[in-house]
């Protein structure tokens, strides 16, 4: 099978390689044609969870992008898309963000999407695509970090929030934290509530493949 | 490689099987995990090229969808998305239209897209996603049907129109006729003008794969 190379930027400093490669592994599972290499931004063990930490991440994302050897596409694996517009300006290859990818896919299911993340604000790419169509009822109860998502309590709290968003009129549920992808909660929500759920790592993987096909074939 | 099945509906009556399978072949080339079966709507050799012919096609598309045996996804391979909202209401499996898929991908490149097709109106899925952001300067000169696209003159007329749309401020070019996909003009435009070009058959293929991954994995 023909292989394409994707450089995956993690917007959190992780020393554990298995943790660092978690998103890349999902991307390769979804699109076997893609081979990933993952790089973390430096000096930001707390990741991106606010407008301030997003702004801090931007120059680090640009620096991280320079570490890949001849990639076909660069994926910034964060729903906030830190550094994505800047990298698009700087590079000649396609740059994909989890946030803009997820927002575009969510738009396919209707004009209103309910966002679930670990912050109280909706990521900027969603604001840009949905404007007033975003339904945001805040964080799932008891969930403040991706670690909280890994417990059964965290998962059921996410499903409860999704139910409230559906009742509030959402056409789809958008998971706006990539930690939601690694716990695989999208399928749980779809099963429980019968509503399309947009998973940010799946969305970035599929859009990256679109960009590869658009520019390489 | 695991295989998924896509039922592809062609909104034109074609007796030639090679012609009928043209979109399916592209979809399989883009996503080797997908196996396609193509069915044409009945009694519409002129295809869909107006709001009237679109309305005529809707019940025929619904009928055609009943001919597939246990597909994982149904693709209505037309930028006008005839029957897509209706099929989504009727079926339990994902339904993908070329128009809404292309519009969603185009949204990833910015707020303004320039449409090129064989009709003077922009397809409804684009109106829905872009509103005032559509730039429509009419059909390429001398192009009234997909047949006109297959000549060198037709191709250069498309590229000329794309240039005008870029100069008018388009962030991307959206090809809104699947006949543009079969002549492969997207790559020619990208090379000539350095602007992202959205190809409707590529877009529906990639979105269909997203839907398969969303519901099957």
Tab-separated table of C-alpha atoms in Angstrom:
chain	number	residue	atom	x	y	z
A	1	UNK	CA	0.000	0.000	0.000
A	2	UNK	CA	1.302	3.431	-0.890
A	3	UNK	CA	2.380	5.315	2.205
A	4	UNK	CA	2.133	9.006	2.890
A	5	UNK	CA	3.842	10.773	5.751
A	6	UNK	CA	2.018	12.946	8.271
A	7	UNK	CA	3.801	15.016	10.895
A	8	UNK	CA	1.620	15.125	13.999
A	9	UNK	CA	2.124	17.980	16.465
A	10	UNK	CA	1.017	17.309	20.018
A	11	UNK	CA	0.342	20.561	21.864
A	12	UNK	CA	1.424	19.139	25.214
A	13	UNK	CA	4.902	18.202	26.418
A	14	UNK	CA	4.971	14.460	27.038
A	15	UNK	CA	8.069	12.473	27.927
A	16	UNK	CA	6.395	9.112	27.409
A	17	UNK	CA	6.645	8.066	23.762
A	18	UNK	CA	3.559	5.840	23.970
A	19	UNK	CA	1.499	8.805	25.135
A	20	UNK	CA	3.046	11.007	22.469
A	21	UNK	CA	2.155	8.523	19.710
A	22	UNK	CA	-1.451	8.023	20.891
A	23	UNK	CA	-3.060	10.303	18.296
A	24	UNK	CA	-0.725	9.123	15.549
A	25	UNK	CA	-1.728	5.532	16.285
A	26	UNK	CA	-5.417	6.413	15.898
A	27	UNK	CA	-4.715	8.259	12.645
A	28	UNK	CA	-2.851	5.216	11.257
A	29	UNK	CA	-5.685	2.930	12.339
A	30	UNK	CA	-8.233	5.087	10.513
A	31	UNK	CA	-6.128	5.700	7.393
A	32	UNK	CA	-3.655	2.842	6.877
A	33	UNK	CA	-2.198	4.730	3.907
A	34	UNK	CA	-0.762	7.275	6.341
A	35	UNK	CA	2.410	6.837	8.404
A	36	UNK	CA	2.744	9.296	11.284
A	37	UNK	CA	5.596	10.850	13.211
A	38	UNK	CA	4.657	12.700	16.391
A	39	UNK	CA	6.428	15.634	17.977
A	40	UNK	CA	5.451	17.472	21.179
A	41	UNK	CA	5.737	21.193	21.726
A	42	UNK	CA	8.357	22.147	24.311
A	43	UNK	CA	7.895	23.309	27.913
A	44	UNK	CA	4.134	23.029	28.112
A	45	UNK	CA	3.269	19.985	30.231
A	46	UNK	CA	-0.177	21.430	30.961
A	47	UNK	CA	-1.112	21.490	27.256
A	48	UNK	CA	-3.689	23.896	25.802
A	49	UNK	CA	-6.738	24.572	27.923
A	50	UNK	CA	-7.299	28.356	27.743
A	51	UNK	CA	-6.816	31.267	25.382
A	52	UNK	CA	-3.594	32.094	27.214
A	53	UNK	CA	-2.098	28.600	26.910
A	54	UNK	CA	-3.202	28.572	23.254
A	55	UNK	CA	-1.314	31.812	22.562
A	56	UNK	CA	1.750	30.411	24.347
A	57	UNK	CA	1.589	27.315	22.154
A	58	UNK	CA	1.580	29.079	18.766
A	59	UNK	CA	5.339	29.793	18.402
A	60	UNK	CA	6.103	26.353	19.850
A	61	UNK	CA	3.863	24.690	17.252
A	62	UNK	CA	5.698	26.543	14.472
A	63	UNK	CA	9.032	25.393	15.917
A	64	UNK	CA	7.802	21.789	16.211
A	65	UNK	CA	6.704	21.787	12.557
A	66	UNK	CA	10.344	22.300	11.560
A	67	UNK	CA	11.336	18.954	13.079
A	68	UNK	CA	9.646	16.708	10.511
A	69	UNK	CA	11.595	15.391	7.542
A	70	UNK	CA	9.712	16.050	4.301
A	71	UNK	CA	6.144	15.323	5.460
A	72	UNK	CA	3.217	15.279	3.006
A	73	UNK	CA	0.910	16.949	5.517
A	74	UNK	CA	1.156	18.444	9.001
A	75	UNK	CA	-1.551	17.803	11.570
A	76	UNK	CA	-1.903	20.038	14.622
A	77	UNK	CA	-3.726	17.631	16.882
A	78	UNK	CA	-5.713	20.055	19.018
A	79	UNK	CA	-9.286	21.316	18.696
A	80	UNK	CA	-8.103	24.890	19.227
A	81	UNK	CA	-5.963	24.774	16.040
A	82	UNK	CA	-3.049	26.661	17.660
A	83	UNK	CA	-0.620	27.767	14.945
A	84	UNK	CA	-2.677	26.380	12.061
A	85	UNK	CA	-3.336	29.679	10.250
A	86	UNK	CA	0.281	30.730	10.816
A	87	UNK	CA	1.701	27.446	9.479
A	88	UNK	CA	-0.580	27.627	6.431
A	89	UNK	CA	0.962	30.979	5.654
A	90	UNK	CA	4.507	29.715	6.182
A	91	UNK	CA	4.465	26.278	4.524
A	92	UNK	CA	3.868	24.961	1.017
A	93	UNK	CA	2.335	21.678	2.230
A	94	UNK	CA	-1.200	21.241	3.622
A	95	UNK	CA	-1.698	21.945	7.327
A	96	UNK	CA	-4.658	20.387	9.099
A	97	UNK	CA	-6.065	21.235	12.529
A	98	UNK	CA	-8.333	19.032	14.617
A	99	UNK	CA	-10.639	21.965	15.329
A	100	UNK	CA	-11.304	23.204	11.801
A	101	UNK	CA	-11.603	19.618	10.540
A	102	UNK	CA	-14.128	18.686	13.216
A	103	UNK	CA	-16.097	21.909	12.671
A	104	UNK	CA	-16.326	21.276	8.909
A	105	UNK	CA	-17.557	17.710	9.415
A	106	UNK	CA	-20.046	18.841	12.065
A	107	UNK	CA	-21.453	21.352	9.578
A	108	UNK	CA	-22.481	18.393	7.414
A	109	UNK	CA	-25.033	17.302	9.996
A	110	UNK	CA	-26.791	20.641	10.341
A	111	UNK	CA	-26.563	24.239	11.475
A	112	UNK	CA	-26.397	23.614	15.217
A	113	UNK	CA	-23.755	21.624	17.010
A	114	UNK	CA	-23.374	20.967	20.714
A	115	UNK	CA	-19.775	21.232	21.898
A	116	UNK	CA	-18.246	19.165	24.693
A	117	UNK	CA	-14.716	19.830	25.878
A	118	UNK	CA	-12.651	20.402	28.955
A	119	UNK	CA	-12.874	24.200	28.740
A	120	UNK	CA	-15.815	26.544	29.099
A	121	UNK	CA	-15.232	28.278	25.765
A	122	UNK	CA	-15.912	26.824	22.323
A	123	UNK	CA	-12.741	26.593	20.208
A	124	UNK	CA	-12.276	29.402	17.700
A	125	UNK	CA	-12.619	27.171	14.572
A	126	UNK	CA	-16.140	26.283	15.745
A	127	UNK	CA	-17.033	29.915	16.341
A	128	UNK	CA	-15.847	30.675	12.825
A	129	UNK	CA	-17.873	27.920	11.148
A	130	UNK	CA	-21.004	27.908	13.333
A	131	UNK	CA	-21.306	31.417	14.785
A	132	UNK	CA	-24.581	31.471	16.698
A	133	UNK	CA	-25.162	27.810	15.836
A	134	UNK	CA	-22.931	26.600	18.677
A	135	UNK	CA	-24.708	25.187	21.696
A	136	UNK	CA	-22.384	25.310	24.664
A	137	UNK	CA	-23.618	24.176	28.071
A	138	UNK	CA	-20.183	24.168	29.668
A	139	UNK	CA	-17.925	21.348	30.751
A	140	UNK	CA	-19.208	17.914	31.763
A	141	UNK	CA	-19.596	17.830	35.548
A	142	UNK	CA	-16.377	16.934	37.344
A	143	UNK	CA	-14.253	17.062	34.173
A	144	UNK	CA	-11.413	19.560	34.218
A	145	UNK	CA	-8.633	17.735	32.429
A	146	UNK	CA	-8.177	14.841	30.035
A	147	UNK	CA	-7.267	12.670	33.018
A	148	UNK	CA	-10.802	13.068	34.387
A	149	UNK	CA	-12.104	11.665	31.089
A	150	UNK	CA	-10.400	8.353	31.655
A	151	UNK	CA	-12.638	7.333	34.546
A	152	UNK	CA	-16.081	5.696	34.219
A	153	UNK	CA	-17.502	8.675	36.066
A	154	UNK	CA	-15.931	11.044	33.545
A	155	UNK	CA	-17.334	9.074	30.613
A	156	UNK	CA	-20.865	8.998	31.984
A	157	UNK	CA	-20.616	12.712	32.734
A	158	UNK	CA	-19.785	13.317	29.058
A	159	UNK	CA	-22.797	11.261	27.933
A	160	UNK	CA	-25.039	13.173	30.320
A	161	UNK	CA	-23.836	16.471	28.850
A	162	UNK	CA	-24.405	15.180	25.312
A	163	UNK	CA	-27.991	14.305	26.249
A	164	UNK	CA	-28.574	17.866	27.476
A	165	UNK	CA	-27.142	19.259	24.231
A	166	UNK	CA	-29.364	17.014	22.118
A	167	UNK	CA	-32.391	18.125	24.137
A	168	UNK	CA	-31.327	21.745	23.569
A	169	UNK	CA	-31.627	21.201	19.806
A	170	UNK	CA	-28.168	20.137	18.628
A	171	UNK	CA	-28.030	18.375	15.226
A	172	UNK	CA	-24.689	16.863	16.172
A	173	UNK	CA	-22.311	16.583	19.107
A	174	UNK	CA	-18.795	17.914	18.568
A	175	UNK	CA	-16.090	16.636	20.879
A	176	UNK	CA	-13.728	19.587	21.157
A	177	UNK	CA	-10.917	17.977	23.125
A	178	UNK	CA	-8.678	15.341	21.588
A	179	UNK	CA	-8.637	13.553	24.937
A	180	UNK	CA	-12.219	12.552	24.066
A	181	UNK	CA	-10.834	10.737	21.035
A	182	UNK	CA	-8.348	8.675	22.971
A	183	UNK	CA	-11.048	7.415	25.346
A	184	UNK	CA	-13.279	6.553	22.367
A	185	UNK	CA	-16.366	8.141	23.889
A	186	UNK	CA	-17.875	9.124	20.491
A	187	UNK	CA	-19.195	5.624	19.850
A	188	UNK	CA	-20.663	5.465	23.374
A	189	UNK	CA	-22.566	8.698	22.799
A	190	UNK	CA	-23.846	7.601	19.359
A	191	UNK	CA	-25.070	4.308	20.831
A	192	UNK	CA	-26.722	5.993	23.808
A	193	UNK	CA	-28.326	8.956	22.042
A	194	UNK	CA	-28.553	8.219	18.292
A	195	UNK	CA	-27.008	11.522	17.222
A	196	UNK	CA	-23.971	12.014	14.950
A	197	UNK	CA	-20.839	12.639	17.000
A	198	UNK	CA	-17.771	14.320	15.548
A	199	UNK	CA	-14.472	13.018	16.893
A	200	UNK	CA	-11.571	15.460	16.476
A	201	UNK	CA	-8.807	12.903	15.814
A	202	UNK	CA	-10.963	11.012	13.299
A	203	UNK	CA	-11.838	14.320	11.636
A	204	UNK	CA	-8.210	15.467	11.347
A	205	UNK	CA	-7.163	12.046	10.032
A	206	UNK	CA	-9.807	12.046	7.312
A	207	UNK	CA	-9.191	15.661	6.339
A	208	UNK	CA	-5.433	15.024	6.225
A	209	UNK	CA	-6.114	12.191	3.806
A	210	UNK	CA	-8.271	14.541	1.724
A	211	UNK	CA	-5.374	16.985	1.587
A	212	UNK	CA	-2.941	14.245	0.584
A	213	UNK	CA	-5.252	13.051	-2.189
A	214	UNK	CA	-5.837	16.632	-3.305
A	215	UNK	CA	-2.156	17.458	-3.607
A	216	UNK	CA	-0.416	14.140	-4.282
A	217	UNK	CA	-2.628	12.227	-6.729
B	1	UNK	CA	-7.663	-4.962	3.698
B	2	UNK	CA	-11.053	-4.688	5.315
B	3	UNK	CA	-13.676	-3.783	2.737
B	4	UNK	CA	-16.713	-1.586	3.195
B	5	UNK	CA	-19.548	-1.311	0.717
B	6	UNK	CA	-20.788	1.964	-0.753
B	7	UNK	CA	-23.878	2.234	-2.915
B	8	UNK	CA	-23.284	4.988	-5.467
B	9	UNK	CA	-26.308	6.639	-7.068
B	10	UNK	CA	-25.721	8.266	-10.449
B	11	UNK	CA	-28.365	10.909	-11.145
B	12	UNK	CA	-28.293	10.288	-14.871
B	13	UNK	CA	-29.575	7.297	-16.849
B	14	UNK	CA	-26.617	5.624	-18.501
B	15	UNK	CA	-26.777	2.351	-20.401
B	16	UNK	CA	-23.018	1.971	-20.610
B	17	UNK	CA	-21.686	0.212	-17.535
B	18	UNK	CA	-18.224	1.756	-17.859
B	19	UNK	CA	-19.774	5.227	-17.793
B	20	UNK	CA	-22.000	4.236	-14.882
B	21	UNK	CA	-19.009	3.000	-12.850
B	22	UNK	CA	-16.857	6.079	-13.542
B	23	UNK	CA	-17.460	7.773	-10.159
B	24	UNK	CA	-17.304	4.466	-8.289
B	25	UNK	CA	-13.910	3.797	-9.844
B	26	UNK	CA	-12.581	7.150	-8.645
B	27	UNK	CA	-13.972	6.520	-5.146
B	28	UNK	CA	-12.231	3.113	-5.005
B	29	UNK	CA	-8.992	4.675	-6.231
B	30	UNK	CA	-9.126	7.305	-3.480
B	31	UNK	CA	-10.250	4.948	-0.701
B	32	UNK	CA	-9.143	1.391	-1.423
B	33	UNK	CA	-11.017	0.238	1.702
B	34	UNK	CA	-14.294	0.972	-0.104
B	35	UNK	CA	-15.946	-1.267	-2.683
B	36	UNK	CA	-18.630	0.468	-4.748
B	37	UNK	CA	-21.757	-0.595	-6.568
B	38	UNK	CA	-23.283	1.989	-8.914
B	39	UNK	CA	-26.940	2.384	-9.854
B	40	UNK	CA	-28.441	4.990	-12.187
B	41	UNK	CA	-31.767	6.701	-11.676
B	42	UNK	CA	-34.367	5.741	-14.271
B	43	UNK	CA	-35.655	7.706	-17.264
B	44	UNK	CA	-33.426	10.753	-16.928
B	45	UNK	CA	-30.778	10.611	-19.671
B	46	UNK	CA	-30.246	14.365	-19.407
B	47	UNK	CA	-29.207	14.104	-15.735
B	48	UNK	CA	-29.599	16.967	-13.243
B	49	UNK	CA	-28.819	20.442	-14.564
B	50	UNK	CA	-31.639	22.673	-13.229
B	51	UNK	CA	-33.923	22.998	-10.228
B	52	UNK	CA	-36.653	21.254	-12.234
B	53	UNK	CA	-34.520	18.247	-13.194
B	54	UNK	CA	-33.308	18.101	-9.588
B	55	UNK	CA	-36.900	17.892	-8.298
B	56	UNK	CA	-37.682	15.191	-10.867
B	57	UNK	CA	-34.671	13.203	-9.669
B	58	UNK	CA	-35.572	13.101	-5.962
B	59	UNK	CA	-38.123	10.229	-6.017
B	60	UNK	CA	-35.919	8.357	-8.480
B	61	UNK	CA	-32.926	8.659	-6.156
B	62	UNK	CA	-35.004	7.237	-3.316
B	63	UNK	CA	-36.060	4.332	-5.526
B	64	UNK	CA	-32.469	3.706	-6.638
B	65	UNK	CA	-31.303	3.565	-3.010
B	66	UNK	CA	-33.515	0.514	-2.512
B	67	UNK	CA	-31.521	-1.489	-5.052
B	68	UNK	CA	-28.358	-1.896	-2.996
B	69	UNK	CA	-27.834	-4.999	-0.868
B	70	UNK	CA	-26.843	-4.045	2.654
B	71	UNK	CA	-24.514	-1.099	1.918
B	72	UNK	CA	-22.504	0.588	4.695
B	73	UNK	CA	-23.058	4.020	3.185
B	74	UNK	CA	-24.988	5.527	0.285
B	75	UNK	CA	-23.411	8.201	-1.899
B	76	UNK	CA	-25.565	10.440	-4.083
B	77	UNK	CA	-22.941	11.438	-6.618
B	78	UNK	CA	-24.223	14.869	-7.623
B	79	UNK	CA	-23.300	18.343	-6.389
B	80	UNK	CA	-26.973	19.244	-6.051
B	81	UNK	CA	-27.519	16.515	-3.409
B	82	UNK	CA	-30.909	15.462	-4.869
B	83	UNK	CA	-32.705	13.204	-2.375
B	84	UNK	CA	-29.972	13.407	0.257
B	85	UNK	CA	-32.063	15.038	3.033
B	86	UNK	CA	-34.968	12.696	2.219
B	87	UNK	CA	-32.801	9.561	2.311
B	88	UNK	CA	-31.239	10.661	5.609
B	89	UNK	CA	-34.719	10.788	7.069
B	90	UNK	CA	-35.652	7.387	5.632
B	91	UNK	CA	-32.532	5.289	6.220
B	92	UNK	CA	-30.553	4.143	9.241
B	93	UNK	CA	-27.205	4.194	7.407
B	94	UNK	CA	-25.165	7.287	6.542
B	95	UNK	CA	-26.086	9.105	3.334
B	96	UNK	CA	-23.492	11.314	1.681
B	97	UNK	CA	-23.988	13.866	-1.101
B	98	UNK	CA	-21.272	15.280	-3.342
B	99	UNK	CA	-22.584	18.812	-2.802
B	100	UNK	CA	-22.676	18.943	0.990
B	101	UNK	CA	-19.335	17.100	1.205
B	102	UNK	CA	-17.651	19.511	-1.187
B	103	UNK	CA	-19.180	22.528	0.566
B	104	UNK	CA	-17.929	21.344	3.971
B	105	UNK	CA	-14.400	20.790	2.682
B	106	UNK	CA	-14.426	24.147	0.888
B	107	UNK	CA	-15.331	25.807	4.195
B	108	UNK	CA	-11.991	24.632	5.538
B	109	UNK	CA	-10.120	26.971	3.198
B	110	UNK	CA	-12.017	30.110	4.101
B	111	UNK	CA	-15.308	31.987	4.037
B	112	UNK	CA	-15.470	32.630	0.298
B	113	UNK	CA	-15.517	29.989	-2.391
B	114	UNK	CA	-15.785	30.419	-6.134
B	115	UNK	CA	-18.110	27.905	-7.765
B	116	UNK	CA	-17.655	26.445	-11.240
B	117	UNK	CA	-20.274	24.182	-12.736
B	118	UNK	CA	-22.369	23.625	-15.807
B	119	UNK	CA	-25.367	25.575	-14.484
B	120	UNK	CA	-25.765	29.250	-13.673
B	121	UNK	CA	-26.992	28.648	-10.115
B	122	UNK	CA	-24.880	27.522	-7.163
B	123	UNK	CA	-26.049	24.170	-5.744
B	124	UNK	CA	-28.212	24.419	-2.647
B	125	UNK	CA	-25.681	22.748	-0.270
B	126	UNK	CA	-23.255	25.555	-1.082
B	127	UNK	CA	-25.877	28.225	-0.459
B	128	UNK	CA	-26.583	26.584	2.888
B	129	UNK	CA	-22.941	26.454	4.015
B	130	UNK	CA	-21.605	29.677	2.450
B	131	UNK	CA	-24.581	32.041	2.131
B	132	UNK	CA	-23.175	35.335	0.858
B	133	UNK	CA	-19.702	33.795	0.723
B	134	UNK	CA	-20.345	32.192	-2.666
B	135	UNK	CA	-18.690	33.846	-5.630
B	136	UNK	CA	-20.519	32.833	-8.785
B	137	UNK	CA	-19.467	34.288	-12.114
B	138	UNK	CA	-21.560	31.899	-14.202
B	139	UNK	CA	-20.591	28.966	-16.386
B	140	UNK	CA	-17.234	28.688	-18.131
B	141	UNK	CA	-17.561	30.054	-21.657
B	142	UNK	CA	-18.829	27.486	-24.131
B	143	UNK	CA	-19.570	24.863	-21.448
B	144	UNK	CA	-23.175	23.729	-21.242
B	145	UNK	CA	-22.866	20.010	-20.517
B	146	UNK	CA	-20.324	17.567	-19.163
B	147	UNK	CA	-19.496	16.638	-22.764
B	148	UNK	CA	-18.139	20.150	-23.368
B	149	UNK	CA	-15.755	19.600	-20.448
B	150	UNK	CA	-14.008	16.755	-22.208
B	151	UNK	CA	-12.419	18.948	-24.869
B	152	UNK	CA	-9.176	20.918	-24.462
B	153	UNK	CA	-11.170	24.061	-25.133
B	154	UNK	CA	-13.578	23.170	-22.305
B	155	UNK	CA	-10.724	22.547	-19.875
B	156	UNK	CA	-8.980	25.833	-20.620
B	157	UNK	CA	-12.317	27.622	-20.325
B	158	UNK	CA	-12.684	26.161	-16.790
B	159	UNK	CA	-9.187	27.329	-15.834
B	160	UNK	CA	-9.957	30.814	-17.193
B	161	UNK	CA	-13.088	30.980	-15.048
B	162	UNK	CA	-11.144	29.809	-11.974
B	163	UNK	CA	-8.650	32.626	-12.541
B	164	UNK	CA	-11.490	35.182	-12.593
B	165	UNK	CA	-12.891	33.726	-9.349
B	166	UNK	CA	-9.500	33.897	-7.634
B	167	UNK	CA	-9.108	37.510	-8.729
B	168	UNK	CA	-12.598	38.205	-7.335
B	169	UNK	CA	-11.390	37.114	-3.875
B	170	UNK	CA	-12.173	33.395	-3.637
B	171	UNK	CA	-10.248	31.449	-0.948
B	172	UNK	CA	-10.937	28.228	-2.828
B	173	UNK	CA	-12.455	26.969	-6.069
B	174	UNK	CA	-15.365	24.535	-5.725
B	175	UNK	CA	-16.109	22.346	-8.704
B	176	UNK	CA	-19.869	21.887	-8.506
B	177	UNK	CA	-20.372	19.358	-11.272
B	178	UNK	CA	-19.145	15.781	-10.923
B	179	UNK	CA	-18.232	15.865	-14.617
B	180	UNK	CA	-15.332	18.099	-13.506
B	181	UNK	CA	-14.082	15.199	-11.381
B	182	UNK	CA	-14.021	12.708	-14.212
B	183	UNK	CA	-11.904	15.021	-16.382
B	184	UNK	CA	-9.513	15.606	-13.462
B	185	UNK	CA	-9.422	19.349	-13.929
B	186	UNK	CA	-8.884	20.102	-10.203
B	187	UNK	CA	-5.164	19.315	-10.403
B	188	UNK	CA	-4.805	21.479	-13.538
B	189	UNK	CA	-6.372	24.446	-11.757
B	190	UNK	CA	-4.229	23.978	-8.624
B	191	UNK	CA	-1.090	23.850	-10.740
B	192	UNK	CA	-2.070	26.887	-12.815
B	193	UNK	CA	-3.380	29.122	-10.027
B	194	UNK	CA	-2.039	27.884	-6.663
B	195	UNK	CA	-5.442	27.878	-4.958
B	196	UNK	CA	-7.110	24.935	-3.170
B	197	UNK	CA	-9.640	23.238	-5.426
B	198	UNK	CA	-12.456	21.091	-4.063
B	199	UNK	CA	-13.362	18.116	-6.234
B	200	UNK	CA	-16.877	16.769	-5.602
B	201	UNK	CA	-16.128	13.064	-6.153
B	202	UNK	CA	-13.007	13.220	-3.971
B	203	UNK	CA	-15.012	15.058	-1.315
B	204	UNK	CA	-17.865	12.515	-1.293
B	205	UNK	CA	-15.375	9.625	-1.201
B	206	UNK	CA	-13.518	11.035	1.793
B	207	UNK	CA	-16.687	11.985	3.651
B	208	UNK	CA	-18.168	8.539	2.966
B	209	UNK	CA	-15.070	7.036	4.564
B	210	UNK	CA	-15.514	9.355	7.546
B	211	UNK	CA	-19.072	8.093	7.909
B	212	UNK	CA	-17.952	4.470	7.692
B	213	UNK	CA	-15.287	5.028	10.332
B	214	UNK	CA	-17.760	6.903	12.507
B	215	UNK	CA	-20.371	4.171	12.448
B	216	UNK	CA	-18.417	0.940	11.853
B	217	UNK	CA	-15.247	1.153	13.953
